[in-house]
Amino acid sequence: MLSGLVVVLSGPSGVGKTTISRCLMRDPLFRFSISATTRPPRENEKDGVDYHFLSLEEFRAKISADGFVEYVEVYEGVLYGTLRAPLDEAVASGEVMLLDIDVDGSEKIRAMNYPLLRIFISPPDYDELAKRLKGRGTDDEKSIEKRMKRWKKEMECGTSFDLKVVNDDLGACIESVHRAIAARYLRGPTED
Ligand code: 5GP
């Protein structure tokens, strides 16, 4: 039976997970799990591409219909969730499904039966992360503040992951992540 792999990429907001995911998607074996969220789209984001942007009511209806494998209120009043159907389809058809989700969501996925690799992307240091978040220019001061508050908790949770990769050199970081995924995928589903 064909079986794929779920790869969870977690780490503090602004650490480079989106860029890393985009580069990994050049590998045709990889699929990206498009999450649902109740936050509004940023200027450069498209519905159905970066996220499925839902109203709170739509999000709640999906929860009731058991449409999520996990969902979390990552920031106060803002929900994010991983859709069940595309994830199950990808794993059943032997693909590598990439999830860019927070540490709480990652813990929930860990408690399930998916063939799984959890990778934590860590910033070289706090000042560097603050610089990246501000440099990104997509978030206002208040949401940057919210994101920085979560940083400490996320760094503490990072120790429970299968692999931790420091993003001090983007190219090297992507290569390490890709290599680890390939090794885990080739090992197959039976050797967890
Ligand atoms: P952003 O608003 O910057 O796109 O994402 C904020 C945080 O939410 C990031 O840490 C991202 O990994 C996380 N996130 C995105 N989608 C999901 C999801 O489906 N589930 C969970 N638990 N976290 C998510």
mmCIF file of C-alpha atoms and ligand atoms in Angstrom:
data_model
loop_
_atom_site.group_PDB
_atom_site.id
_atom_site.type_symbol
_atom_site.label_atom_id
_atom_site.label_comp_id
_atom_site.label_asym_id
_atom_site.label_seq_id
_atom_site.Cartn_x
_atom_site.Cartn_y
_atom_site.Cartn_z
ATOM 1 C CA MET A 1 0.000 0.000 0.000
ATOM 2 C CA LEU A 2 1.277 3.421 -0.919
ATOM 3 C CA SER A 3 1.723 5.758 1.983
ATOM 4 C CA GLY A 4 3.035 9.282 2.043
ATOM 5 C CA LEU A 5 4.448 11.449 4.747
ATOM 6 C CA VAL A 6 3.240 14.399 6.755
ATOM 7 C CA VAL A 7 5.966 16.973 7.353
ATOM 8 C CA VAL A 8 5.269 19.585 9.986
ATOM 9 C CA LEU A 9 7.332 22.762 9.822
ATOM 10 C CA SER A 10 7.013 24.881 12.932
ATOM 11 C CA GLY A 11 8.899 27.786 14.432
ATOM 12 C CA PRO A 12 8.359 31.395 15.410
ATOM 13 C CA SER A 13 6.490 33.681 13.040
ATOM 14 C CA GLY A 14 8.898 35.397 10.665
ATOM 15 C CA VAL A 15 11.576 32.715 10.910
ATOM 16 C CA GLY A 16 11.313 31.899 7.192
ATOM 17 C CA LYS A 17 8.914 28.921 7.117
ATOM 18 C CA THR A 18 6.957 30.309 4.160
ATOM 19 C CA THR A 19 10.100 30.852 2.080
ATOM 20 C CA ILE A 20 11.399 27.408 2.992
ATOM 21 C CA SER A 21 8.057 25.786 2.104
ATOM 22 C CA ARG A 22 7.935 27.589 -1.249
ATOM 23 C CA CYS A 23 11.412 26.333 -2.158
ATOM 24 C CA LEU A 24 10.579 22.786 -1.084
ATOM 25 C CA MET A 25 7.504 22.845 -3.320
ATOM 26 C CA ARG A 26 9.823 22.719 -6.343
ATOM 27 C CA ASP A 27 10.065 19.007 -5.581
ATOM 28 C CA PRO A 28 7.083 17.502 -7.442
ATOM 29 C CA LEU A 29 6.548 14.942 -4.689
ATOM 30 C CA PHE A 30 5.624 17.701 -2.238
ATOM 31 C CA ARG A 31 2.226 19.209 -1.651
ATOM 32 C CA PHE A 32 1.495 22.173 0.565
ATOM 33 C CA SER A 33 -1.379 21.987 3.012
ATOM 34 C CA ILE A 34 -3.349 25.208 2.551
ATOM 35 C CA SER A 35 -4.700 26.051 5.984
ATOM 36 C CA ALA A 36 -7.920 27.837 6.778
ATOM 37 C CA THR A 37 -7.783 31.004 8.845
ATOM 38 C CA THR A 38 -10.078 33.718 10.116
ATOM 39 C CA ARG A 39 -7.447 36.425 9.814
ATOM 40 C CA PRO A 40 -7.768 38.838 6.871
ATOM 41 C CA PRO A 41 -5.459 38.320 3.877
ATOM 42 C CA ARG A 42 -2.271 40.368 3.664
ATOM 43 C CA GLU A 43 -1.797 42.490 0.565
ATOM 44 C CA ASN A 44 0.158 39.844 -1.356
ATOM 45 C CA GLU A 45 -1.963 36.860 -0.301
ATOM 46 C CA LYS A 46 -4.570 35.038 -2.391
ATOM 47 C CA ASP A 47 -7.552 33.062 -1.171
ATOM 48 C CA GLY A 48 -7.120 29.368 -1.890
ATOM 49 C CA VAL A 49 -3.388 29.798 -2.533
ATOM 50 C CA ASP A 50 -1.851 31.073 0.711
ATOM 51 C CA TYR A 51 -4.831 30.283 2.935
ATOM 52 C CA HIS A 52 -8.520 29.612 2.714
ATOM 53 C CA PHE A 53 -9.733 32.840 4.271
ATOM 54 C CA LEU A 54 -12.937 32.082 6.185
ATOM 55 C CA SER A 55 -15.323 34.075 8.319
ATOM 56 C CA LEU A 56 -15.661 32.929 11.928
ATOM 57 C CA GLU A 57 -19.040 31.383 11.055
ATOM 58 C CA GLU A 58 -17.573 29.441 8.121
ATOM 59 C CA PHE A 59 -14.696 28.267 10.294
ATOM 60 C CA ARG A 60 -17.081 27.106 13.041
ATOM 61 C CA ALA A 61 -19.208 25.226 10.498
ATOM 62 C CA LYS A 62 -16.086 23.360 9.336
ATOM 63 C CA ILE A 63 -15.249 22.469 12.952
ATOM 64 C CA SER A 64 -18.774 21.046 13.381
ATOM 65 C CA ALA A 65 -18.428 19.044 10.174
ATOM 66 C CA ASP A 66 -15.155 17.531 11.472
ATOM 67 C CA GLY A 67 -13.328 19.204 8.588
ATOM 68 C CA PHE A 68 -10.090 19.866 10.496
ATOM 69 C CA VAL A 69 -7.425 17.466 11.743
ATOM 70 C CA GLU A 70 -6.376 20.243 14.079
ATOM 71 C CA TYR A 71 -7.209 23.869 14.693
ATOM 72 C CA VAL A 72 -5.784 26.396 17.097
ATOM 73 C CA GLU A 73 -6.463 29.958 18.188
ATOM 74 C CA VAL A 74 -2.871 30.942 17.418
ATOM 75 C CA TYR A 75 -3.461 34.582 18.313
ATOM 76 C CA GLU A 76 -6.313 35.993 20.358
ATOM 77 C CA GLY A 77 -9.442 35.812 18.243
ATOM 78 C CA VAL A 78 -7.651 34.374 15.199
ATOM 79 C CA LEU A 79 -8.191 30.732 14.280
ATOM 80 C CA TYR A 80 -6.041 28.574 12.022
ATOM 81 C CA GLY A 81 -6.788 24.992 10.998
ATOM 82 C CA THR A 82 -5.476 22.126 8.859
ATOM 83 C CA LEU A 83 -8.091 20.680 6.516
ATOM 84 C CA ARG A 84 -8.607 16.942 6.885
ATOM 85 C CA ALA A 85 -9.612 15.886 3.331
ATOM 86 C CA PRO A 86 -6.546 17.117 1.365
ATOM 87 C CA LEU A 87 -4.199 15.769 4.035
ATOM 88 C CA ASP A 88 -5.727 12.288 3.970
ATOM 89 C CA GLU A 89 -5.761 12.270 0.165
ATOM 90 C CA ALA A 90 -2.086 13.238 -0.078
ATOM 91 C CA VAL A 91 -0.946 10.649 2.440
ATOM 92 C CA ALA A 92 -3.042 7.911 0.810
ATOM 93 C CA SER A 93 -1.553 8.688 -2.585
ATOM 94 C CA GLY A 94 2.035 8.566 -1.351
ATOM 95 C CA GLU A 95 2.796 12.288 -1.417
ATOM 96 C CA VAL A 96 4.713 14.405 1.064
ATOM 97 C CA MET A 97 2.280 16.877 2.618
ATOM 98 C CA LEU A 98 3.937 19.956 4.064
ATOM 99 C CA LEU A 99 2.245 21.703 6.993
ATOM 100 C CA ASP A 100 3.364 25.147 8.135
ATOM 101 C CA ILE A 101 1.627 25.211 11.506
ATOM 102 C CA ASP A 102 2.255 26.435 15.033
ATOM 103 C CA VAL A 103 3.670 24.320 17.878
ATOM 104 C CA ASP A 104 0.254 23.543 19.423
ATOM 105 C CA GLY A 105 -1.102 22.276 16.114
ATOM 106 C CA SER A 106 2.050 20.258 15.688
ATOM 107 C CA GLU A 107 1.467 18.559 19.070
ATOM 108 C CA LYS A 108 -2.065 17.631 17.997
ATOM 109 C CA ILE A 109 -0.823 16.075 14.747
ATOM 110 C CA ARG A 110 1.797 14.175 16.726
ATOM 111 C CA ALA A 111 -0.955 12.454 18.701
ATOM 112 C CA MET A 112 -2.433 11.018 15.480
ATOM 113 C CA ASN A 113 -1.451 8.075 13.338
ATOM 114 C CA TYR A 114 0.093 9.806 10.337
ATOM 115 C CA PRO A 115 3.595 8.867 9.146
ATOM 116 C CA LEU A 116 5.236 12.011 10.456
ATOM 117 C CA LEU A 117 8.369 14.137 10.524
ATOM 118 C CA ARG A 118 8.341 17.267 12.694
ATOM 119 C CA ILE A 119 10.927 19.936 11.972
ATOM 120 C CA PHE A 120 11.458 23.049 14.052
ATOM 121 C CA ILE A 121 12.969 26.066 12.308
ATOM 122 C CA SER A 122 14.831 28.246 14.731
ATOM 123 C CA PRO A 123 16.073 31.817 14.254
ATOM 124 C CA PRO A 124 19.773 32.488 14.933
ATOM 125 C CA ASP A 125 18.748 34.929 17.675
ATOM 126 C CA TYR A 126 15.905 37.069 18.986
ATOM 127 C CA ASP A 127 17.140 40.376 17.522
ATOM 128 C CA GLU A 128 17.438 38.755 14.114
ATOM 129 C CA LEU A 129 13.839 37.521 14.321
ATOM 130 C CA ALA A 130 12.542 40.937 15.347
ATOM 131 C CA LYS A 131 14.385 42.459 12.398
ATOM 132 C CA ARG A 132 12.876 39.903 9.980
ATOM 133 C CA LEU A 133 9.348 40.437 11.270
ATOM 134 C CA LYS A 134 9.630 44.197 10.899
ATOM 135 C CA GLY A 135 11.489 43.953 7.590
ATOM 136 C CA ARG A 136 8.728 41.812 6.120
ATOM 137 C CA GLY A 137 6.546 44.923 6.222
ATOM 138 C CA THR A 138 3.298 42.950 6.087
ATOM 139 C CA ASP A 139 2.189 43.242 9.713
ATOM 140 C CA ASP A 140 1.304 46.256 11.807
ATOM 141 C CA GLU A 141 3.000 47.009 15.147
ATOM 142 C CA LYS A 142 0.261 45.320 17.159
ATOM 143 C CA SER A 143 0.399 42.025 15.336
ATOM 144 C CA ILE A 144 4.204 42.067 15.414
ATOM 145 C CA GLU A 145 3.935 42.458 19.188
ATOM 146 C CA LYS A 146 1.519 39.485 19.392
ATOM 147 C CA ARG A 147 3.878 37.369 17.331
ATOM 148 C CA MET A 148 6.896 38.268 19.462
ATOM 149 C CA LYS A 149 4.987 37.296 22.621
ATOM 150 C CA ARG A 150 4.552 33.762 21.327
ATOM 151 C CA TRP A 151 8.240 33.469 20.511
ATOM 152 C CA LYS A 152 9.403 32.257 23.929
ATOM 153 C CA LYS A 153 6.752 29.536 24.168
ATOM 154 C CA GLU A 154 7.509 28.323 20.662
ATOM 155 C CA MET A 155 11.242 28.169 21.335
ATOM 156 C CA GLU A 156 10.590 26.079 24.473
ATOM 157 C CA CYS A 157 8.387 23.623 22.559
ATOM 158 C CA GLY A 158 11.035 23.313 19.852
ATOM 159 C CA THR A 159 12.977 20.771 21.904
ATOM 160 C CA SER A 160 10.345 18.053 21.340
ATOM 161 C CA PHE A 161 10.698 18.017 17.532
ATOM 162 C CA ASP A 162 12.426 15.288 15.483
ATOM 163 C CA LEU A 163 14.816 17.837 14.061
ATOM 164 C CA LYS A 164 15.783 21.422 14.749
ATOM 165 C CA VAL A 165 17.355 23.498 11.981
ATOM 166 C CA VAL A 166 18.732 26.999 12.574
ATOM 167 C CA ASN A 167 17.916 29.368 9.728
ATOM 168 C CA ASP A 168 21.104 31.437 9.687
ATOM 169 C CA ASP A 169 21.796 30.587 6.050
ATOM 170 C CA LEU A 170 18.626 30.084 4.014
ATOM 171 C CA GLY A 171 20.153 27.863 1.314
ATOM 172 C CA ALA A 172 21.824 25.556 3.836
ATOM 173 C CA CYS A 173 18.663 25.438 5.943
ATOM 174 C CA ILE A 174 16.497 24.414 2.960
ATOM 175 C CA GLU A 175 19.043 21.772 1.985
ATOM 176 C CA SER A 176 19.087 20.262 5.507
ATOM 177 C CA VAL A 177 15.295 20.207 5.645
ATOM 178 C CA HIS A 178 15.000 18.648 2.184
ATOM 179 C CA ARG A 179 17.624 15.998 2.986
ATOM 180 C CA ALA A 180 15.895 15.064 6.249
ATOM 181 C CA ILE A 181 12.511 14.740 4.520
ATOM 182 C CA ALA A 182 13.967 12.594 1.716
ATOM 183 C CA ALA A 183 15.685 10.296 4.231
ATOM 184 C CA ARG A 184 12.517 9.895 6.283
ATOM 185 C CA TYR A 185 10.363 9.351 3.195
ATOM 186 C CA LEU A 186 12.671 6.663 1.821
ATOM 187 C CA ARG A 187 12.641 4.879 5.148
ATOM 188 C CA GLY A 188 8.911 4.243 4.591
ATOM 189 C CA PRO A 189 5.918 4.178 6.876
ATOM 190 C CA THR A 190 6.677 1.035 8.887
ATOM 191 C CA GLU A 191 9.736 2.123 10.813
ATOM 192 C CA ASP A 192 8.430 4.839 13.134
HETATM 193 P P1 5GP B 1 0.593 33.906 9.726
HETATM 194 O O1 5GP B 1 -0.610 34.645 10.212
HETATM 195 O O2 5GP B 1 1.876 34.672 9.969
HETATM 196 O O3 5GP B 1 0.450 33.409 8.300
HETATM 197 O O4 5GP B 1 0.714 32.570 10.606
HETATM 198 C C1 5GP B 1 0.778 32.672 11.979
HETATM 199 C C2 5GP B 1 1.099 31.325 12.585
HETATM 200 O O5 5GP B 1 0.005 30.423 12.381
HETATM 201 C C3 5GP B 1 2.331 30.655 12.005
HETATM 202 O O6 5GP B 1 3.133 30.178 13.083
HETATM 203 C C4 5GP B 1 1.782 29.501 11.225
HETATM 204 O O7 5GP B 1 2.690 28.406 11.211
HETATM 205 C C5 5GP B 1 0.531 29.164 12.027
HETATM 206 N N1 5GP B 1 -0.460 28.417 11.237
HETATM 207 C C6 5GP B 1 -0.786 28.578 9.932
HETATM 208 N N2 5GP B 1 -1.696 27.684 9.557
HETATM 209 C C7 5GP B 1 -1.964 26.918 10.652
HETATM 210 C C8 5GP B 1 -2.838 25.798 10.884
HETATM 211 O O8 5GP B 1 -3.551 25.296 10.025
HETATM 212 N N3 5GP B 1 -2.837 25.294 12.151
HETATM 213 C C9 5GP B 1 -2.063 25.788 13.139
HETATM 214 N N4 5GP B 1 -2.126 25.198 14.324
HETATM 215 N N5 5GP B 1 -1.239 26.829 12.960
HETATM 216 C C10 5GP B 1 -1.182 27.401 11.722
#
